Amino acid sequence: MRYLPHTPADIAAMLDAAGMADLDELFAPIPASCRMEDDLDLPRPLSEWELDSHMDSLAAQNAVCPACRSFLGAGCYDHYVPSVVTSLLGRSEFVTAYTPYQPEVSQGTLQGIYEYQTLVCRLLGMEAANASLYDGASAFAEALLMAVRVTKREKVAISTAIHPYYRQVAATYLSPGGHRILELPYGEDGRTDIGVLAGQDGFAAVAVQSPNFFGCVEDIAGVAMAVRDTGALNVVTFTEPLAYGLLKSPGSQGADIVCGEGRSFGLGQSLGGMSLGMFAARKEHVRSMPGRIVGQTVDADGRRGFVLTLATREQHIRRERATSNICTNQSLCAMGAAIYMSTFGKTGIDELARINYNKAAYLREKLGEEGIGTAFAAPVFNEFVVKLPRDIRRRYDRLLERGIIGGLPLEEFYPELIDHYLLCATETKSRGELDRFVKELVS
Amino acid sequence: MTETTGTSGLIFNEPLLWETGSPGRSACSLPANDTGNYHIDPELVGDAPDFPELSELDVVRHYTRLSQWNFGIDSGMYPLGSCTMKYNPKTNERQANLPGFVNAHPMTPPHMLQGALRLMHELERFLAEITGMDAVSLQPAAGAQGELTGIMILHAYFRARGENRTKVLVPDTAHGTNPASIALCGMTPVAVRSDERGVVSPEAVDAVMDDSVAGIMLTNPNTLGLYEEHIHEIAEIVHNRGGQVYCDGANLNAIMGIVQLGEIGVDVMHVNLHKTFSSPHGGGGPGCGPVCVREHLAPFLPVPRIEKDGNTYSLSSDYPDSIGRVHSFFGNVGVMIRAYSYILSMGAEHLKNASSYAVLNANYIRARLKDAFDLPYDRPCMHECVFTDANQQARKVSTLDMAKRLIDYGFHPPTVYFPLVVKGAIMIEPTETESKETLDAFIDAMHAIAREAEETPEIFHDAPQKPKVRRLDEVKAARELKLEG
């Protein structure tokens, strides 16, 4: 087997040096009662060529572009990935390297992640970012736990306009500690209504998502102002970081912790995997931040270099008193996002964000002309909610049969939003495609 | 002059991204703005983020140069204990990059995602078979998240039984993520000392096991590279008092096809696809830490669960006792695809060979280095062995010094100063993918270092000499925090 280099001669020589008679003797320390009697029941090994064939067949059974045209967003967005990103991210010195605990031989990873942290701060308007968490949902949960640690309060308030799966992950993470979650409703315009907070205090965090699950841009500054004097931390999460290529950053509007999903930056939709938990906070709270952090320093000759720092927050030093249990993070995905952000650059990211905004606005306009109205009045970025007339519902199902996914039906997540669909249009949808979709939907 | 594995060579300086470039430069190709410009409320619009302005060649040179400062498995041997730095097969990359996987949206209706659901369902089955467990969730994105998920499952299990158990026993050899995961669940870790043989004794467990203890969190083989030989009795003691046994599966590479942990008393465990199952480490991630349970804990697994009916796969969240979600979607699917490809490439026979040769390699190193380095547990090990710097401390040469010197010889250092129970620990896990020649070169380098410690100890303080940077000032980094530029 090509991954196992040992020849019988190698094995014999090594057994001899180790003072053992045969391979079985290697497992003598294991009590007989623990030993398996039979072999593992697994498929026989495939050659590389059989594996290719099998995987091609599995991949072909997933509906993807161009056979399938999807207008799904809902936390995972279809964006073009420049070849530069794929090519550079495939370099084996990045891919097959370990965590940079030996910084002298890991400066590639360390400088790359320091650069990532810096770009995240600039994107989100924040002072300190970590080297990544698993995904937007766990980053959100960790933000709430961090707020609990910093404020020493037990309960949190979170908007129901935050992605349903993010709220589920937050509930899972907060449940063992018994932290109470107050849900903030959304208003008629699609934005969070913080009215229910009036007269209540004692919250560790007040959290909104922007753009929110409905695609609506929240009034981050308004929420921050209302929360400021209560002592709660203002948490802003996001599922589409590209929005901040165009919109005012959460940090500039008073957010204390900003966290969310970075997958849009060069990682492909990937079935929601190859995710990237972006996480940024104020410098004053950096010692409460979860996750690894890279810092700048010098070497013995005074040369600039980078190292993992503030490790006393982490599990390998503080163990049960650590800020989180995270060890392995999404490092390679963070490198990918940094490469993407460098590739688009300042003007590119702004223009790409505007193109996304325009595509969604065009789709809304065309649907509006056909009598399909946008459900919420608040401004949106690249996705929005429409209400489809009852007689079009069956059309949605027929479109599915033809490989067109006309957005996400919302009833499953918001029972009050029957016949409401969340539609997304990114730079990957040409004007012609948008016209065709509208035509298919209404004709 | 003997040639060592490591040598010097011309590499390049490369500044930070924003220290180069020029306003107006761009490396991207913008798609057409064919829908015209729509008005946006200026109150919502911010300044464009201050990203670098580089040409495509600027970006390519930048990251190419950075990569050349890194050490990867593809460059050389990486004997990090408990990390299982085995070769990352290139065919796995080909599979994970297929458009049918990369371009799929996770909320695509399940009947249009049958390939992905089948892959995940089969991977769950393979992992259940290898571990001897009954049900699996692939959602946890790393080993630590797998641990957290497993402990939350136990927390929910006891809550459902109306039992208030607040403690979990943890051996003193445990990885830091173990007590950290327990604490995240609002429970208290209780340390159990390993005995003079480096394993946990039934007596030590019996002394602290009672009705307030949810269970024990073992690693088997443990972080000393030793098989926890009393695991059967320990499991019995814990079960007799109503507790559960968690196994940290980070060291599974030693026992595939040899031991099925579910058959010897383990109730819940996690595995690391980025260790045992060959998915690359990526400079720190992504990983995947599936949690595997016996049947009685299956109702508590995260949702959605993948179900099979005939040849059709579907998703179900109809599990009222589930702890909920731990990931926004399915987990790190790219890592799962790589692990699945690896298991299909190896089959039962080669997975067992992998474990056998991993253990053989570690014992070969143990036998050949014990003359030069102090070996606290002088008996056959599993897939990793632990030495100390006791012999070299007499010349004021420490584990850290020797690790840095090993870099100049062209090897990534082993894990150092872990586990905590061994002073100055040097934990070596070669893995099965290193050939005898590579192991011999490593052994020769270690012997040379032992000689240097004896004859010229002063050279260690300047090590390493050959990488792009010399030893870095970590104290300064923490004192004068500079976390972004």
CSV table of C-alpha atoms in Angstrom, one decimal, chain B residues 133-469:
chain,number,residue,atom,x,y,z
B,133,MET,CA,-19.7,2.1,18.9
B,134,ASP,CA,-23.3,2.2,17.7
B,135,ALA,CA,-24.1,5.7,16.5
B,136,VAL,CA,-22.1,8.7,15.3
B,137,SER,CA,-22.4,12.4,14.7
B,138,LEU,CA,-20.0,14.1,12.3
B,139,GLN,CA,-21.0,17.6,13.3
B,140,PRO,CA,-18.2,18.6,15.8
B,141,ALA,CA,-15.6,20.6,13.9
B,142,ALA,CA,-12.6,19.5,15.9
B,143,GLY,CA,-11.5,17.1,18.7
B,144,ALA,CA,-12.2,19.6,21.4
B,145,GLN,CA,-15.7,20.3,20.0
B,146,GLY,CA,-16.2,16.5,19.9
B,147,GLU,CA,-15.2,16.3,23.6
B,148,LEU,CA,-17.6,19.2,24.5
B,149,THR,CA,-20.4,17.4,22.5
B,150,GLY,CA,-19.7,14.1,24.3
B,151,ILE,CA,-19.7,15.7,27.7
B,152,MET,CA,-22.9,17.6,26.9
B,153,ILE,CA,-24.4,14.3,25.9
B,154,LEU,CA,-23.5,12.9,29.3
B,155,HIS,CA,-24.9,16.0,31.0
B,156,ALA,CA,-28.2,15.6,29.1
B,157,TYR,CA,-28.3,11.9,29.8
B,158,PHE,CA,-28.0,12.4,33.6
B,159,ARG,CA,-30.5,15.3,33.6
B,160,ALA,CA,-33.0,13.1,31.8
B,161,ARG,CA,-32.6,10.5,34.6
B,162,GLY,CA,-33.1,13.2,37.2
B,163,GLU,CA,-29.5,12.7,38.5
B,164,ASN,CA,-27.4,15.7,39.4
B,165,ARG,CA,-23.8,14.6,38.7
B,166,THR,CA,-21.3,17.5,38.8
B,167,LYS,CA,-17.9,16.0,38.5
B,168,VAL,CA,-15.8,14.1,35.9
B,169,LEU,CA,-12.7,12.2,36.7
B,170,VAL,CA,-9.7,13.1,34.6
B,171,PRO,CA,-6.2,11.4,34.7
B,172,ASP,CA,-3.3,13.7,35.3
B,173,THR,CA,-2.0,12.8,31.8
B,174,ALA,CA,-5.0,14.3,30.1
B,175,HIS,CA,-4.7,16.8,27.3
B,176,GLY,CA,-5.8,20.3,28.4
B,177,THR,CA,-8.9,20.2,26.2
B,178,ASN,CA,-10.3,17.5,28.5
B,179,PRO,CA,-10.7,19.6,31.7
B,180,ALA,CA,-11.5,22.7,29.6
B,181,SER,CA,-14.4,20.8,27.9
B,182,ILE,CA,-15.7,19.6,31.3
B,183,ALA,CA,-15.6,23.1,32.7
B,184,LEU,CA,-17.5,24.5,29.6
B,185,CYS,CA,-20.2,22.1,30.6
B,186,GLY,CA,-20.5,23.6,34.1
B,187,MET,CA,-18.9,20.5,35.7
B,188,THR,CA,-15.8,20.1,37.8
B,189,PRO,CA,-12.8,18.0,36.7
B,190,VAL,CA,-11.4,15.8,39.4
B,191,ALA,CA,-7.8,14.7,38.8
B,192,VAL,CA,-6.8,11.1,39.2
B,193,ARG,CA,-3.1,10.3,39.5
B,194,SER,CA,-1.5,7.8,37.2
B,195,ASP,CA,0.5,5.1,39.0
B,196,GLU,CA,4.2,4.3,38.8
B,197,ARG,CA,3.5,2.4,35.6
B,198,GLY,CA,2.1,5.5,34.0
B,199,VAL,CA,-1.5,4.2,33.8
B,200,VAL,CA,-4.6,4.8,35.9
B,201,SER,CA,-5.2,2.1,38.6
B,202,PRO,CA,-8.6,0.8,39.5
B,203,GLU,CA,-7.9,1.6,43.2
B,204,ALA,CA,-7.3,5.3,42.3
B,205,VAL,CA,-10.7,5.4,40.5
B,206,ASP,CA,-12.5,3.6,43.2
B,207,ALA,CA,-11.3,6.0,45.8
B,208,VAL,CA,-13.0,9.0,44.1
B,209,MET,CA,-16.0,7.4,42.2
B,210,ASP,CA,-19.4,8.1,43.7
B,211,ASP,CA,-22.9,9.2,42.8
B,212,SER,CA,-21.9,12.8,42.2
B,213,VAL,CA,-19.4,11.7,39.5
B,214,ALA,CA,-20.8,11.6,35.9
B,215,GLY,CA,-17.9,9.5,34.8
B,216,ILE,CA,-14.3,9.3,33.7
B,217,MET,CA,-12.6,10.9,30.7
B,218,LEU,CA,-9.8,8.6,29.6
B,219,THR,CA,-7.4,8.7,26.7
B,220,ASN,CA,-6.5,5.2,25.5
B,221,PRO,CA,-3.6,4.7,24.6
B,222,ASN,CA,-2.7,7.6,27.0
B,223,THR,CA,-0.5,10.5,26.3
B,224,LEU,CA,2.5,8.6,27.6
B,225,GLY,CA,2.0,6.2,24.7
B,226,LEU,CA,0.9,3.5,27.1
B,227,TYR,CA,-2.2,1.3,26.9
B,228,GLU,CA,-4.5,1.9,29.8
B,229,GLU,CA,-4.3,-1.8,30.8
B,230,HIS,CA,-6.9,-1.5,33.6
B,231,ILE,CA,-9.6,0.0,31.4
B,232,HIS,CA,-12.0,-3.0,31.8
B,233,GLU,CA,-12.0,-2.8,35.6
B,234,ILE,CA,-12.1,0.9,35.6
B,235,ALA,CA,-15.2,0.9,33.4
B,236,GLU,CA,-16.8,-1.6,35.7
B,237,ILE,CA,-16.1,0.5,38.8
B,238,VAL,CA,-17.6,3.6,37.0
B,239,HIS,CA,-20.6,1.8,35.7
B,240,ASN,CA,-21.3,0.2,39.0
B,241,ARG,CA,-21.8,3.6,40.5
B,242,GLY,CA,-24.0,4.7,37.6
B,243,GLY,CA,-21.3,6.7,35.8
B,244,GLN,CA,-20.2,6.7,32.1
B,245,VAL,CA,-16.9,6.2,30.4
B,246,TYR,CA,-15.7,8.9,27.9
B,247,CYS,CA,-12.6,8.0,25.8
B,248,ASP,CA,-10.6,10.7,24.1
B,249,GLY,CA,-9.8,9.0,20.7
B,250,ALA,CA,-6.8,11.2,19.7
B,251,ASN,CA,-4.5,8.2,19.9
B,252,LEU,CA,-6.7,5.8,17.9
B,253,ASN,CA,-3.9,5.4,15.4
B,254,ALA,CA,-2.3,2.8,17.7
B,255,ILE,CA,-5.2,0.4,17.8
B,256,MET,CA,-7.3,0.3,14.6
B,257,GLY,CA,-8.3,-3.3,13.9
B,258,ILE,CA,-6.7,-4.3,17.2
B,259,VAL,CA,-9.1,-3.0,19.9
B,260,GLN,CA,-12.7,-1.7,19.5
B,261,LEU,CA,-13.2,0.7,22.3
B,262,GLY,CA,-17.0,0.3,22.4
B,263,GLU,CA,-16.4,-3.4,23.2
B,264,ILE,CA,-14.3,-2.8,26.3
B,265,GLY,CA,-16.6,-0.4,28.3
B,266,VAL,CA,-16.4,2.9,26.5
B,267,ASP,CA,-19.8,4.7,26.3
B,268,VAL,CA,-18.9,7.8,24.4
B,269,MET,CA,-15.8,8.9,22.6
B,270,HIS,CA,-14.6,11.2,19.8
B,271,VAL,CA,-12.2,10.6,17.0
B,272,ASN,CA,-10.0,13.1,15.1
B,273,LEU,CA,-10.3,12.8,11.4
B,274,HIS,CA,-7.3,15.2,11.0
B,275,LYS,CA,-5.1,12.8,13.0
B,276,THR,CA,-5.9,9.1,12.5
B,277,PHE,CA,-7.7,9.5,9.2
B,278,SER,CA,-5.1,11.5,7.3
B,279,SER,CA,-6.9,14.8,6.7
B,280,PRO,CA,-4.2,17.6,6.7
B,281,HIS,CA,-3.7,19.9,9.7
B,282,GLY,CA,-3.7,23.1,7.6
B,283,GLY,CA,-1.5,25.0,10.0
B,284,GLY,CA,-3.9,24.6,12.8
B,285,GLY,CA,-7.2,23.4,11.2
B,286,PRO,CA,-9.7,22.7,10.0
B,287,GLY,CA,-10.3,19.4,11.7
B,288,CYS,CA,-13.3,17.2,12.4
B,289,GLY,CA,-14.0,15.5,15.7
B,290,PRO,CA,-16.9,13.1,15.2
B,291,VAL,CA,-18.5,11.8,18.4
B,292,CYS,CA,-19.4,8.1,18.7
B,293,VAL,CA,-21.8,6.6,21.3
B,294,ARG,CA,-23.3,3.4,22.5
B,295,GLU,CA,-27.0,2.9,21.8
B,296,HIS,CA,-28.2,4.2,25.2
B,297,LEU,CA,-26.7,7.7,24.4
B,298,ALA,CA,-27.8,7.9,20.8
B,299,PRO,CA,-31.0,9.8,21.6
B,300,PHE,CA,-28.9,12.7,22.8
B,301,LEU,CA,-26.7,13.1,19.7
B,302,PRO,CA,-26.8,16.4,17.8
B,303,VAL,CA,-29.4,16.9,15.1
B,304,PRO,CA,-30.0,16.6,12.2
B,305,ARG,CA,-29.3,12.9,12.0
B,306,ILE,CA,-28.8,11.3,8.6
B,307,GLU,CA,-31.2,8.5,7.9
B,308,LYS,CA,-31.3,5.8,5.3
B,309,ASP,CA,-34.5,4.1,3.9
B,310,GLY,CA,-33.7,1.7,1.2
B,311,ASN,CA,-31.4,3.7,-1.1
B,312,THR,CA,-32.7,7.1,-0.1
B,313,TYR,CA,-31.0,9.3,2.5
B,314,SER,CA,-32.8,12.0,4.4
B,315,LEU,CA,-32.3,14.3,7.4
B,316,SER,CA,-34.3,14.1,10.6
B,317,SER,CA,-34.4,16.4,13.6
B,318,ASP,CA,-37.2,14.4,15.3
B,319,TYR,CA,-35.1,13.5,18.3
B,320,PRO,CA,-36.6,15.3,21.3
B,321,ASP,CA,-33.7,14.4,23.7
B,322,SER,CA,-31.0,15.7,21.3
B,323,ILE,CA,-28.6,18.3,22.8
B,324,GLY,CA,-29.3,20.3,19.7
B,325,ARG,CA,-26.8,21.6,17.2
B,326,VAL,CA,-23.1,22.3,17.6
B,327,HIS,CA,-22.4,23.5,14.0
B,328,SER,CA,-24.3,25.8,11.7
B,329,PHE,CA,-24.6,23.0,9.1
B,330,PHE,CA,-23.1,19.5,8.8
B,331,GLY,CA,-19.7,20.2,10.2
B,332,ASN,CA,-16.4,20.4,8.3
B,333,VAL,CA,-17.5,18.4,5.3
B,334,GLY,CA,-14.3,18.8,3.4
B,335,VAL,CA,-12.4,17.0,6.2
B,336,MET,CA,-15.0,14.2,6.1
B,337,ILE,CA,-14.6,13.7,2.4
B,338,ARG,CA,-10.8,13.3,2.9
B,339,ALA,CA,-11.3,10.8,5.8
B,340,TYR,CA,-13.9,8.9,3.8
B,341,SER,CA,-11.5,8.7,0.8
B,342,TYR,CA,-8.7,7.5,3.1
B,343,ILE,CA,-10.8,4.7,4.7
B,344,LEU,CA,-11.9,3.5,1.3
B,345,SER,CA,-8.3,3.5,0.1
B,346,MET,CA,-7.0,1.5,3.1
B,347,GLY,CA,-9.7,-1.0,3.9
B,348,ALA,CA,-9.6,-3.2,7.1
B,349,GLU,CA,-6.3,-4.8,6.3
B,350,HIS,CA,-4.3,-1.7,5.7
B,351,LEU,CA,-5.8,0.2,8.6
B,352,LYS,CA,-4.6,-2.6,10.9
B,353,ASN,CA,-1.2,-2.5,9.2
B,354,ALA,CA,-1.1,1.3,9.7
B,355,SER,CA,-1.6,0.8,13.5
B,356,SER,CA,0.9,-2.1,13.6
B,357,TYR,CA,3.6,-0.1,11.8
B,358,ALA,CA,2.9,3.0,13.8
B,359,VAL,CA,3.5,1.0,17.0
B,360,LEU,CA,6.5,-0.7,15.4
B,361,ASN,CA,8.1,2.7,14.4
B,362,ALA,CA,7.6,4.1,17.9
B,363,ASN,CA,9.2,1.0,19.6
B,364,TYR,CA,12.1,1.1,17.1
B,365,ILE,CA,12.8,4.7,18.1
B,366,ARG,CA,12.4,3.9,21.8
B,367,ALA,CA,14.8,1.0,21.6
B,368,ARG,CA,17.4,3.0,19.7
B,369,LEU,CA,17.3,6.2,21.7
B,370,LYS,CA,17.1,4.9,25.2
B,371,ASP,CA,20.9,4.7,25.5
B,372,ALA,CA,21.2,8.4,25.0
B,373,PHE,CA,18.0,9.8,26.5
B,374,ASP,CA,16.2,9.2,29.8
B,375,LEU,CA,13.2,6.9,29.3
B,376,PRO,CA,10.9,7.2,32.3
B,377,TYR,CA,8.7,4.2,31.4
B,378,ASP,CA,11.2,1.6,30.2
B,379,ARG,CA,8.9,-0.9,28.6
B,380,PRO,CA,7.2,-1.4,25.2
B,381,CYS,CA,5.1,1.5,24.2
B,382,MET,CA,2.3,2.0,21.7
B,383,HIS,CA,2.4,4.5,18.9
B,384,GLU,CA,4.4,7.1,20.8
B,385,CYS,CA,7.1,7.2,23.4
B,386,VAL,CA,8.2,9.8,26.0
B,387,PHE,CA,11.7,10.7,26.9
B,388,THR,CA,13.0,13.5,29.2
B,389,ASP,CA,16.0,15.8,29.3
B,390,ALA,CA,17.3,14.4,32.6
B,391,ASN,CA,20.5,13.1,31.1
B,392,GLN,CA,21.3,16.4,29.4
B,393,GLN,CA,20.2,18.7,32.3
B,394,ALA,CA,23.6,18.0,33.9
B,395,ARG,CA,25.2,20.0,31.1
B,396,LYS,CA,22.4,22.7,31.4
B,397,VAL,CA,20.8,21.6,28.1
B,398,SER,CA,17.0,21.4,28.2
B,399,THR,CA,14.2,19.8,26.2
B,400,LEU,CA,13.6,23.2,24.7
B,401,ASP,CA,17.2,23.6,23.6
B,402,MET,CA,17.3,20.2,22.0
B,403,ALA,CA,14.0,20.8,20.2
B,404,LYS,CA,15.4,24.0,18.7
B,405,ARG,CA,18.6,22.3,17.7
B,406,LEU,CA,16.7,19.4,16.0
B,407,ILE,CA,15.2,22.0,13.6
B,408,ASP,CA,18.7,22.7,12.3
B,409,TYR,CA,19.0,19.0,11.5
B,410,GLY,CA,15.9,19.2,9.4
B,411,PHE,CA,13.2,17.7,11.6
B,412,HIS,CA,10.2,19.3,13.2
B,413,PRO,CA,10.6,19.0,17.0
B,414,PRO,CA,8.5,16.4,18.8
B,415,THR,CA,5.9,17.5,21.3
B,416,VAL,CA,7.6,19.1,24.3
B,417,TYR,CA,6.7,19.6,28.0
B,418,PHE,CA,3.6,17.5,27.6
B,419,PRO,CA,2.2,15.4,29.4
B,420,LEU,CA,2.7,17.5,32.5
B,421,VAL,CA,3.4,14.4,34.7
B,422,VAL,CA,6.8,14.0,33.0
B,423,LYS,CA,9.3,16.8,33.7
B,424,GLY,CA,10.9,18.0,30.5
B,425,ALA,CA,8.8,15.6,28.4
B,426,ILE,CA,9.8,14.8,24.8
B,427,MET,CA,6.9,13.0,23.2
B,428,ILE,CA,7.8,11.3,19.9
B,429,GLU,CA,5.1,9.9,17.5
B,430,PRO,CA,6.6,8.9,14.2
B,431,THR,CA,3.4,7.5,12.5
B,432,GLU,CA,3.4,4.6,10.1
B,433,THR,CA,4.1,6.6,7.0
B,434,GLU,CA,7.8,7.3,7.8
B,435,SER,CA,10.2,4.9,6.3
B,436,LYS,CA,13.0,3.2,8.1
B,437,GLU,CA,15.6,5.5,6.4
B,438,THR,CA,13.8,8.6,7.7
B,439,LEU,CA,13.6,7.1,11.2
B,440,ASP,CA,17.3,6.3,11.0
B,441,ALA,CA,18.1,9.8,10.0
B,442,PHE,CA,16.0,11.1,12.9
B,443,ILE,CA,17.7,8.7,15.3
B,444,ASP,CA,21.2,9.8,14.0
B,445,ALA,CA,20.2,13.5,14.5
B,446,MET,CA,19.1,12.8,18.0
B,447,HIS,CA,22.3,10.9,18.8
B,448,ALA,CA,24.3,13.8,17.4
B,449,ILE,CA,22.4,16.2,19.6
B,450,ALA,CA,23.0,14.0,22.6
B,451,ARG,CA,26.8,14.1,21.8
B,452,GLU,CA,26.7,17.9,21.3
B,453,ALA,CA,25.0,18.3,24.7
B,454,GLU,CA,27.9,16.3,26.2
B,455,GLU,CA,30.7,18.0,24.3
B,456,THR,CA,29.6,21.5,23.2
B,457,PRO,CA,26.5,22.4,25.2
B,458,GLU,CA,27.1,26.1,24.6
B,459,ILE,CA,25.9,25.9,21.0
B,460,PHE,CA,22.3,25.1,22.1
B,461,HIS,CA,21.5,28.6,23.2
B,462,ASP,CA,21.9,29.9,19.7
B,463,ALA,CA,19.7,27.2,18.2
B,464,PRO,CA,18.0,27.2,15.7
B,465,GLN,CA,20.4,28.8,13.2
B,466,LYS,CA,19.1,27.7,9.8
B,467,PRO,CA,15.4,28.9,9.7
B,468,LYS,CA,14.4,32.3,8.5
B,469,VAL,CA,14.2,33.6,12.1
